[in-house]
Amino acid sequence: MEYRNFQNVKIAEVGLGTWQLGSADWGNVDEEAAFKILKAYTENGGNFIDTADVYGTGVSEKTIGKFLKTESAEIYVATKLGRRGDNGNGWPQNFTYDAMKKQIEDSLEHLQLPQLFLEQLHCIPTEEMRAGKVFDNLRKLKQEGLIAHFGASVETSEEALMCLEQEGLASLQIIFNLFRQHVADEVFVKAKEKNVAIIARVPLASGLLSGKFEDKTKFAHNDHRNFNANGEAFNAGETFSGIDFKEGVRLANKIKGMLPDSRMPQWAIRWILDHPEVTTVIPGASRVTQVYANIEASDLKNLSPEIHQELRKLYDDEIHAQIRGHY
């Protein structure tokens, strides 16, 4: 495992996304399986785990909290707030100082931590980011010691650039993969200038870039790849990066033919890591074997400039125009 700088801390360039560990939106992952996934990750040099308070309505955070009690190594956990709808909360109620503090305190309790390493806004409404009050609240909560760093998970390059104007922003989490290549052109230079970490999410386009799906593949009823394939429940970009599933299968097969060998998931992650502005990429895992495969990307050599050029041409010619949802 290789490591990159995050605000003077060395974090694994391949992190672990834990939406799956909420045992919701991806089918069921029980606690025993979740522990095995977390253990496989940390035993192989991983030290950066990304979660959110709404993943399974606290299940993911609570599972990670229990796991951390078994670990002696330093593990850096990032979580997110702003999308809860319980106890009468919602938009815009979630974004007052008191509501944000309560959400952070709940995450601290779930994770069994005295301070959050990184708290992120969780794809909140653009107008709330533009108004800026949420960032004032985060700066105050950092001053109070509840969080060490704050960042934002965003849907669009416009939102990313807006957040980069905020003093103290430590990180930007954004969809970046072979189906979302334009983000590098629009955001990365400014993020580097501001010393803001880039956390690349949805790196395998909900599994499309694993190259293992057929156009007849079916998903469980409680898997977002079934109920949000066309953006029915939330932004289409969070599922298959906004690409129509059958078209995505076709394009993934084209990409597969451009890569050095059959290890498509690893090369798809390697492609992201070839961008030096990226601090970490956070693929999820429902099985231990997926953890091993994801980590393997860190050991691969960079893709050649020629392959990068071919992949970009395919993106410009056939992929970019097909993205659905706001991006």
mmCIF file of C-alpha atoms in Angstrom:
data_model
loop_
_atom_site.group_PDB
_atom_site.id
_atom_site.type_symbol
_atom_site.label_atom_id
_atom_site.label_comp_id
_atom_site.label_asym_id
_atom_site.label_seq_id
_atom_site.Cartn_x
_atom_site.Cartn_y
_atom_site.Cartn_z
ATOM 1 C CA MET A 1 0.000 0.000 0.000
ATOM 2 C CA GLU A 2 1.240 3.467 -0.900
ATOM 3 C CA TYR A 3 0.304 6.567 1.105
ATOM 4 C CA ARG A 4 -0.381 10.195 0.265
ATOM 5 C CA ASN A 5 -0.522 13.393 2.299
ATOM 6 C CA PHE A 6 -3.753 14.567 3.874
ATOM 7 C CA GLN A 7 -3.170 17.704 5.937
ATOM 8 C CA ASN A 8 0.238 16.423 7.145
ATOM 9 C CA VAL A 9 -1.093 12.921 7.814
ATOM 10 C CA LYS A 10 -0.199 9.923 5.643
ATOM 11 C CA ILE A 11 -3.326 8.086 4.531
ATOM 12 C CA ALA A 12 -3.660 5.060 2.269
ATOM 13 C CA GLU A 13 -4.125 5.976 -1.381
ATOM 14 C CA VAL A 14 -6.716 3.183 -1.559
ATOM 15 C CA GLY A 15 -9.261 3.817 1.161
ATOM 16 C CA LEU A 16 -12.370 1.821 2.025
ATOM 17 C CA GLY A 17 -15.857 3.095 1.311
ATOM 18 C CA THR A 18 -18.424 1.589 3.658
ATOM 19 C CA TRP A 19 -21.841 2.379 2.191
ATOM 20 C CA GLN A 20 -22.169 -1.398 1.734
ATOM 21 C CA LEU A 21 -21.602 -1.998 5.445
ATOM 22 C CA GLY A 22 -24.830 -0.188 6.259
ATOM 23 C CA SER A 23 -26.575 -3.342 4.983
ATOM 24 C CA ALA A 24 -28.909 -1.124 3.002
ATOM 25 C CA ASP A 25 -28.893 0.095 -0.608
ATOM 26 C CA TRP A 26 -26.407 -2.646 -1.610
ATOM 27 C CA GLY A 27 -28.185 -5.713 -0.296
ATOM 28 C CA ASN A 28 -27.338 -7.254 3.070
ATOM 29 C CA VAL A 29 -23.881 -7.414 4.666
ATOM 30 C CA ASP A 30 -24.068 -8.762 8.216
ATOM 31 C CA GLU A 31 -21.757 -7.654 11.012
ATOM 32 C CA GLU A 32 -19.527 -10.717 10.826
ATOM 33 C CA ALA A 33 -18.935 -10.169 7.113
ATOM 34 C CA ALA A 34 -18.381 -6.455 7.708
ATOM 35 C CA PHE A 35 -15.703 -7.190 10.330
ATOM 36 C CA LYS A 36 -13.917 -9.498 7.894
ATOM 37 C CA ILE A 37 -13.951 -6.774 5.247
ATOM 38 C CA LEU A 38 -12.598 -4.169 7.669
ATOM 39 C CA LYS A 39 -9.938 -6.553 8.971
ATOM 40 C CA ALA A 40 -8.785 -7.500 5.468
ATOM 41 C CA TYR A 41 -8.426 -3.817 4.653
ATOM 42 C CA THR A 42 -6.446 -2.808 7.743
ATOM 43 C CA GLU A 43 -4.262 -5.937 7.717
ATOM 44 C CA ASN A 44 -3.122 -5.007 4.238
ATOM 45 C CA GLY A 45 -2.008 -1.495 5.116
ATOM 46 C CA GLY A 46 -5.289 0.374 4.823
ATOM 47 C CA ASN A 47 -5.847 3.211 7.284
ATOM 48 C CA PHE A 48 -8.567 5.437 5.751
ATOM 49 C CA ILE A 49 -12.239 4.496 6.090
ATOM 50 C CA ASP A 50 -15.082 6.599 4.707
ATOM 51 C CA THR A 51 -18.643 6.312 6.022
ATOM 52 C CA ALA A 52 -21.752 8.436 6.616
ATOM 53 C CA ASP A 53 -24.401 8.734 9.292
ATOM 54 C CA VAL A 54 -27.138 7.651 6.863
ATOM 55 C CA TYR A 55 -25.483 4.427 5.690
ATOM 56 C CA GLY A 56 -28.007 2.018 7.143
ATOM 57 C CA THR A 57 -29.184 4.834 9.451
ATOM 58 C CA GLY A 58 -26.084 4.525 11.633
ATOM 59 C CA VAL A 59 -25.351 0.832 11.061
ATOM 60 C CA SER A 60 -22.146 1.457 9.108
ATOM 61 C CA GLU A 61 -20.808 3.894 11.710
ATOM 62 C CA LYS A 62 -21.695 1.607 14.610
ATOM 63 C CA THR A 63 -20.047 -1.393 12.960
ATOM 64 C CA ILE A 64 -16.877 0.614 12.335
ATOM 65 C CA GLY A 65 -16.957 1.834 15.938
ATOM 66 C CA LYS A 66 -17.055 -1.730 17.240
ATOM 67 C CA PHE A 67 -14.272 -2.728 14.878
ATOM 68 C CA LEU A 68 -12.027 0.156 15.953
ATOM 69 C CA LYS A 69 -12.112 -1.189 19.503
ATOM 70 C CA THR A 70 -10.303 -4.295 18.228
ATOM 71 C CA GLU A 71 -7.600 -2.321 16.395
ATOM 72 C CA SER A 72 -4.346 -0.968 17.806
ATOM 73 C CA ALA A 73 -3.166 0.729 14.591
ATOM 74 C CA GLU A 74 -4.091 4.351 13.805
ATOM 75 C CA ILE A 75 -7.153 4.352 11.576
ATOM 76 C CA TYR A 76 -8.477 7.593 10.117
ATOM 77 C CA VAL A 77 -12.270 7.671 9.773
ATOM 78 C CA ALA A 78 -14.169 10.168 7.661
ATOM 79 C CA THR A 79 -17.922 10.496 7.979
ATOM 80 C CA LYS A 80 -20.609 12.772 6.572
ATOM 81 C CA LEU A 81 -23.665 14.698 7.722
ATOM 82 C CA GLY A 82 -26.633 16.529 6.301
ATOM 83 C CA ARG A 83 -28.909 13.907 4.789
ATOM 84 C CA ARG A 84 -30.679 12.612 7.882
ATOM 85 C CA GLY A 85 -34.443 12.796 7.969
ATOM 86 C CA ASP A 86 -35.124 11.435 11.453
ATOM 87 C CA ASN A 87 -36.602 13.284 14.415
ATOM 88 C CA GLY A 88 -38.151 15.905 12.210
ATOM 89 C CA ASN A 89 -34.827 16.841 10.663
ATOM 90 C CA GLY A 90 -34.408 17.384 6.957
ATOM 91 C CA TRP A 91 -33.618 20.208 4.596
ATOM 92 C CA PRO A 92 -33.045 22.958 5.646
ATOM 93 C CA GLN A 93 -33.349 22.009 9.324
ATOM 94 C CA ASN A 94 -30.217 19.844 9.142
ATOM 95 C CA PHE A 95 -27.942 22.829 8.589
ATOM 96 C CA THR A 96 -28.362 24.945 11.688
ATOM 97 C CA TYR A 97 -25.413 24.925 14.075
ATOM 98 C CA ASP A 98 -27.371 22.976 16.700
ATOM 99 C CA ALA A 99 -28.518 20.346 14.180
ATOM 100 C CA MET A 100 -25.017 19.911 12.782
ATOM 101 C CA LYS A 101 -23.564 19.598 16.265
ATOM 102 C CA LYS A 102 -26.152 16.932 17.132
ATOM 103 C CA GLN A 103 -25.335 14.980 13.977
ATOM 104 C CA ILE A 104 -21.623 15.099 14.814
ATOM 105 C CA GLU A 105 -22.240 14.047 18.422
ATOM 106 C CA ASP A 106 -24.295 11.091 17.183
ATOM 107 C CA SER A 107 -21.495 10.046 14.825
ATOM 108 C CA LEU A 108 -18.977 10.311 17.662
ATOM 109 C CA GLU A 109 -21.180 8.052 19.768
ATOM 110 C CA HIS A 110 -21.611 5.524 16.960
ATOM 111 C CA LEU A 111 -17.896 5.458 16.161
ATOM 112 C CA GLN A 112 -16.907 5.543 19.858
ATOM 113 C CA LEU A 113 -14.410 8.325 19.187
ATOM 114 C CA PRO A 114 -13.613 11.536 21.099
ATOM 115 C CA GLN A 115 -13.068 13.518 17.879
ATOM 116 C CA LEU A 116 -13.879 13.001 14.203
ATOM 117 C CA PHE A 117 -10.844 12.982 11.929
ATOM 118 C CA LEU A 118 -12.888 14.312 9.000
ATOM 119 C CA GLU A 119 -16.494 15.484 8.858
ATOM 120 C CA GLN A 120 -17.940 16.106 5.394
ATOM 121 C CA LEU A 121 -21.083 17.762 4.116
ATOM 122 C CA HIS A 122 -23.009 14.966 2.408
ATOM 123 C CA CYS A 123 -24.104 16.242 -1.011
ATOM 124 C CA ILE A 124 -26.261 18.935 0.522
ATOM 125 C CA PRO A 125 -28.313 21.416 -1.549
ATOM 126 C CA THR A 126 -26.220 23.780 -3.652
ATOM 127 C CA GLU A 127 -27.955 26.824 -2.191
ATOM 128 C CA GLU A 128 -26.872 25.814 1.320
ATOM 129 C CA MET A 129 -23.241 25.632 0.207
ATOM 130 C CA ARG A 130 -23.553 28.925 -1.644
ATOM 131 C CA ALA A 131 -24.981 30.666 1.428
ATOM 132 C CA GLY A 132 -21.897 29.560 3.387
ATOM 133 C CA LYS A 133 -23.411 29.302 6.861
ATOM 134 C CA VAL A 134 -22.725 25.550 6.970
ATOM 135 C CA PHE A 135 -19.008 26.274 6.635
ATOM 136 C CA ASP A 136 -19.154 28.816 9.464
ATOM 137 C CA ASN A 137 -20.737 26.090 11.578
ATOM 138 C CA LEU A 138 -18.013 23.592 10.636
ATOM 139 C CA ARG A 139 -15.277 26.086 11.490
ATOM 140 C CA LYS A 140 -16.894 26.646 14.893
ATOM 141 C CA LEU A 141 -17.244 22.895 15.514
ATOM 142 C CA LYS A 142 -13.586 22.455 14.613
ATOM 143 C CA GLN A 143 -12.655 25.222 17.047
ATOM 144 C CA GLU A 144 -14.627 23.408 19.718
ATOM 145 C CA GLY A 145 -12.595 20.248 19.089
ATOM 146 C CA LEU A 146 -15.402 17.964 17.883
ATOM 147 C CA ILE A 147 -13.751 17.581 14.476
ATOM 148 C CA ALA A 148 -10.130 17.741 13.363
ATOM 149 C CA HIS A 149 -10.864 18.575 9.709
ATOM 150 C CA PHE A 150 -13.871 19.318 7.531
ATOM 151 C CA GLY A 151 -14.644 18.820 3.874
ATOM 152 C CA ALA A 152 -17.509 18.424 1.443
ATOM 153 C CA SER A 153 -18.855 15.617 -0.681
ATOM 154 C CA VAL A 154 -20.337 17.181 -3.822
ATOM 155 C CA GLU A 155 -22.206 16.191 -6.962
ATOM 156 C CA THR A 156 -20.975 18.787 -9.449
ATOM 157 C CA SER A 157 -17.826 20.625 -10.462
ATOM 158 C CA GLU A 158 -19.681 23.881 -9.844
ATOM 159 C CA GLU A 159 -20.258 22.864 -6.217
ATOM 160 C CA ALA A 160 -16.635 21.752 -5.890
ATOM 161 C CA LEU A 161 -15.328 25.119 -7.089
ATOM 162 C CA MET A 162 -17.728 26.899 -4.736
ATOM 163 C CA CYS A 163 -16.460 24.889 -1.769
ATOM 164 C CA LEU A 164 -12.837 25.588 -2.706
ATOM 165 C CA GLU A 165 -13.445 29.248 -1.865
ATOM 166 C CA GLN A 166 -14.114 28.336 1.772
ATOM 167 C CA GLU A 167 -11.328 28.921 4.276
ATOM 168 C CA GLY A 168 -10.222 25.813 6.124
ATOM 169 C CA LEU A 169 -11.653 23.267 3.681
ATOM 170 C CA ALA A 170 -9.501 20.132 3.947
ATOM 171 C CA SER A 171 -11.048 17.871 1.329
ATOM 172 C CA LEU A 172 -13.409 17.489 -1.585
ATOM 173 C CA GLN A 173 -15.113 14.184 -2.250
ATOM 174 C CA ILE A 174 -16.391 13.842 -5.806
ATOM 175 C CA ILE A 175 -17.321 11.165 -8.340
ATOM 176 C CA PHE A 176 -14.217 10.570 -10.461
ATOM 177 C CA ASN A 177 -13.698 7.533 -12.641
ATOM 178 C CA LEU A 178 -13.384 6.455 -16.278
ATOM 179 C CA PHE A 179 -17.020 7.496 -16.767
ATOM 180 C CA ARG A 180 -16.408 10.949 -15.173
ATOM 181 C CA GLN A 181 -13.048 12.074 -16.532
ATOM 182 C CA HIS A 182 -13.927 15.757 -17.042
ATOM 183 C CA VAL A 183 -13.725 16.443 -13.295
ATOM 184 C CA ALA A 184 -9.924 16.480 -13.494
ATOM 185 C CA ASP A 185 -10.038 19.324 -16.038
ATOM 186 C CA GLU A 186 -12.462 21.425 -14.027
ATOM 187 C CA VAL A 187 -11.424 20.968 -10.387
ATOM 188 C CA PHE A 188 -8.009 19.419 -9.801
ATOM 189 C CA VAL A 189 -5.687 22.372 -10.509
ATOM 190 C CA LYS A 190 -7.516 24.674 -8.126
ATOM 191 C CA ALA A 191 -7.721 21.975 -5.430
ATOM 192 C CA LYS A 192 -3.962 21.510 -5.635
ATOM 193 C CA GLU A 193 -3.390 25.265 -5.400
ATOM 194 C CA LYS A 194 -5.542 25.363 -2.256
ATOM 195 C CA ASN A 195 -3.923 22.212 -0.753
ATOM 196 C CA VAL A 196 -7.334 20.540 -0.648
ATOM 197 C CA ALA A 197 -7.373 16.740 -0.776
ATOM 198 C CA ILE A 198 -9.352 15.014 -3.514
ATOM 199 C CA ILE A 199 -11.260 11.916 -2.356
ATOM 200 C CA ALA A 200 -12.446 10.007 -5.431
ATOM 201 C CA ARG A 201 -15.714 8.189 -4.864
ATOM 202 C CA VAL A 202 -17.737 5.757 -7.020
ATOM 203 C CA PRO A 203 -14.433 4.664 -8.619
ATOM 204 C CA LEU A 204 -15.906 1.556 -10.251
ATOM 205 C CA ALA A 205 -19.209 3.167 -11.260
ATOM 206 C CA SER A 206 -21.216 0.926 -8.912
ATOM 207 C CA GLY A 207 -19.420 -2.116 -10.282
ATOM 208 C CA LEU A 208 -19.814 -1.354 -13.996
ATOM 209 C CA LEU A 209 -16.064 -0.775 -14.277
ATOM 210 C CA SER A 210 -15.349 -4.189 -12.818
ATOM 211 C CA GLY A 211 -16.193 -5.529 -16.263
ATOM 212 C CA LYS A 212 -18.130 -8.386 -14.676
ATOM 213 C CA PHE A 213 -21.702 -7.420 -15.553
ATOM 214 C CA GLU A 214 -23.822 -8.447 -18.514
ATOM 215 C CA ASP A 215 -26.729 -6.393 -19.772
ATOM 216 C CA LYS A 216 -29.081 -8.989 -18.229
ATOM 217 C CA THR A 217 -27.508 -8.806 -14.756
ATOM 218 C CA LYS A 218 -30.125 -8.369 -12.001
ATOM 219 C CA PHE A 219 -29.686 -6.819 -8.551
ATOM 220 C CA ALA A 220 -31.453 -7.376 -5.233
ATOM 221 C CA HIS A 221 -34.620 -5.391 -4.551
ATOM 222 C CA ASN A 222 -32.868 -3.374 -1.812
ATOM 223 C CA ASP A 223 -29.807 -2.646 -3.958
ATOM 224 C CA HIS A 224 -29.664 0.918 -5.301
ATOM 225 C CA ARG A 225 -28.503 -0.517 -8.634
ATOM 226 C CA ASN A 226 -32.039 -1.858 -8.889
ATOM 227 C CA PHE A 227 -34.166 0.925 -7.393
ATOM 228 C CA ASN A 228 -32.058 3.933 -8.484
ATOM 229 C CA ALA A 229 -30.779 2.811 -11.879
ATOM 230 C CA ASN A 230 -32.369 5.861 -13.487
ATOM 231 C CA GLY A 231 -32.200 8.260 -10.541
ATOM 232 C CA GLU A 232 -35.589 7.334 -9.089
ATOM 233 C CA ALA A 233 -34.486 7.720 -5.433
ATOM 234 C CA PHE A 234 -31.525 10.142 -5.533
ATOM 235 C CA ASN A 235 -29.077 11.636 -8.026
ATOM 236 C CA ALA A 236 -28.549 9.217 -10.907
ATOM 237 C CA GLY A 237 -24.808 9.901 -10.722
ATOM 238 C CA GLU A 238 -24.486 7.876 -7.535
ATOM 239 C CA THR A 239 -25.589 4.757 -9.446
ATOM 240 C CA PHE A 240 -23.473 3.671 -12.429
ATOM 241 C CA SER A 241 -22.097 7.255 -12.524
ATOM 242 C CA GLY A 242 -25.276 8.261 -14.329
ATOM 243 C CA ILE A 243 -24.690 6.007 -17.347
ATOM 244 C CA ASP A 244 -27.547 3.824 -18.604
ATOM 245 C CA PHE A 245 -26.776 0.299 -17.377
ATOM 246 C CA LYS A 246 -26.853 -1.544 -20.708
ATOM 247 C CA GLU A 247 -24.869 1.198 -22.395
ATOM 248 C CA GLY A 248 -22.418 1.122 -19.485
ATOM 249 C CA VAL A 249 -21.862 -2.606 -19.971
ATOM 250 C CA ARG A 250 -21.040 -1.976 -23.625
ATOM 251 C CA LEU A 251 -18.647 0.860 -22.823
ATOM 252 C CA ALA A 252 -16.983 -1.112 -20.024
ATOM 253 C CA ASN A 253 -16.241 -3.875 -22.508
ATOM 254 C CA LYS A 254 -14.621 -1.322 -24.820
ATOM 255 C CA ILE A 255 -12.499 -0.015 -21.945
ATOM 256 C CA LYS A 256 -11.506 -3.537 -20.987
ATOM 257 C CA GLY A 257 -9.974 -4.019 -24.407
ATOM 258 C CA MET A 258 -7.750 -0.969 -23.924
ATOM 259 C CA LEU A 259 -6.235 -2.093 -20.607
ATOM 260 C CA PRO A 260 -2.975 -4.056 -20.178
ATOM 261 C CA ASP A 261 -4.682 -7.245 -18.972
ATOM 262 C CA SER A 262 -7.942 -8.648 -17.609
ATOM 263 C CA ARG A 263 -7.677 -7.005 -14.160
ATOM 264 C CA MET A 264 -10.178 -4.324 -15.039
ATOM 265 C CA PRO A 265 -11.207 -3.189 -11.518
ATOM 266 C CA GLN A 266 -7.585 -2.790 -10.491
ATOM 267 C CA TRP A 267 -6.683 -0.848 -13.643
ATOM 268 C CA ALA A 268 -9.778 1.348 -13.281
ATOM 269 C CA ILE A 269 -8.584 2.322 -9.790
ATOM 270 C CA ARG A 270 -4.979 2.643 -11.028
ATOM 271 C CA TRP A 271 -6.201 5.099 -13.675
ATOM 272 C CA ILE A 272 -7.576 7.305 -10.876
ATOM 273 C CA LEU A 273 -4.365 7.023 -8.848
ATOM 274 C CA ASP A 274 -2.329 8.082 -11.877
ATOM 275 C CA HIS A 275 -3.699 11.570 -11.208
ATOM 276 C CA PRO A 276 -1.330 12.986 -8.550
ATOM 277 C CA GLU A 277 -3.953 15.454 -7.309
ATOM 278 C CA VAL A 278 -6.015 12.538 -5.981
ATOM 279 C CA THR A 279 -5.257 11.869 -2.332
ATOM 280 C CA THR A 280 -7.267 8.680 -1.944
ATOM 281 C CA VAL A 281 -9.842 6.618 -3.779
ATOM 282 C CA ILE A 282 -12.598 4.917 -1.767
ATOM 283 C CA PRO A 283 -13.954 1.771 -3.427
ATOM 284 C CA GLY A 284 -16.465 -0.163 -1.362
ATOM 285 C CA ALA A 285 -16.547 -3.893 -0.809
ATOM 286 C CA SER A 286 -19.231 -6.462 -0.080
ATOM 287 C CA ARG A 287 -16.710 -9.295 0.077
ATOM 288 C CA VAL A 288 -13.153 -9.758 1.306
ATOM 289 C CA THR A 289 -11.972 -10.707 -2.177
ATOM 290 C CA GLN A 290 -13.023 -7.264 -3.393
ATOM 291 C CA VAL A 291 -10.877 -5.640 -0.699
ATOM 292 C CA TYR A 292 -7.817 -7.549 -1.900
ATOM 293 C CA ALA A 293 -8.529 -6.654 -5.517
ATOM 294 C CA ASN A 294 -8.963 -2.955 -4.706
ATOM 295 C CA ILE A 295 -5.731 -2.763 -2.735
ATOM 296 C CA GLU A 296 -3.828 -4.463 -5.550
ATOM 297 C CA ALA A 297 -4.274 -1.289 -7.606
ATOM 298 C CA SER A 298 -1.793 0.485 -5.345
ATOM 299 C CA ASP A 299 0.955 -1.939 -6.439
ATOM 300 C CA LEU A 300 0.376 -1.583 -10.182
ATOM 301 C CA LYS A 301 2.578 0.595 -12.354
ATOM 302 C CA ASN A 302 1.069 3.686 -13.926
ATOM 303 C CA LEU A 303 -0.805 3.204 -17.165
ATOM 304 C CA SER A 304 1.110 4.398 -20.206
ATOM 305 C CA PRO A 305 0.451 7.855 -21.685
ATOM 306 C CA GLU A 306 -0.839 6.114 -24.824
ATOM 307 C CA ILE A 307 -3.480 4.192 -22.861
ATOM 308 C CA HIS A 308 -4.499 7.370 -21.022
ATOM 309 C CA GLN A 309 -4.935 9.104 -24.382
ATOM 310 C CA GLU A 310 -7.060 6.253 -25.772
ATOM 311 C CA LEU A 311 -9.269 6.230 -22.684
ATOM 312 C CA ARG A 312 -9.772 9.984 -22.858
ATOM 313 C CA LYS A 313 -10.681 9.831 -26.538
ATOM 314 C CA LEU A 314 -13.321 7.192 -25.813
ATOM 315 C CA TYR A 315 -14.658 9.384 -23.015
ATOM 316 C CA ASP A 316 -14.867 12.474 -25.212
ATOM 317 C CA ASP A 317 -16.323 10.614 -28.188
ATOM 318 C CA GLU A 318 -18.802 8.210 -26.577
ATOM 319 C CA ILE A 319 -19.206 8.564 -22.802
ATOM 320 C CA HIS A 320 -19.425 12.166 -21.622
ATOM 321 C CA ALA A 321 -22.626 13.024 -23.498
ATOM 322 C CA GLN A 322 -24.412 10.051 -21.934
ATOM 323 C CA ILE A 323 -24.069 11.101 -18.274
ATOM 324 C CA ARG A 324 -27.456 11.647 -16.628
ATOM 325 C CA GLY A 325 -28.306 13.487 -13.431
ATOM 326 C CA HIS A 326 -26.687 16.720 -12.268
ATOM 327 C CA TYR A 327 -22.915 16.706 -12.557
#
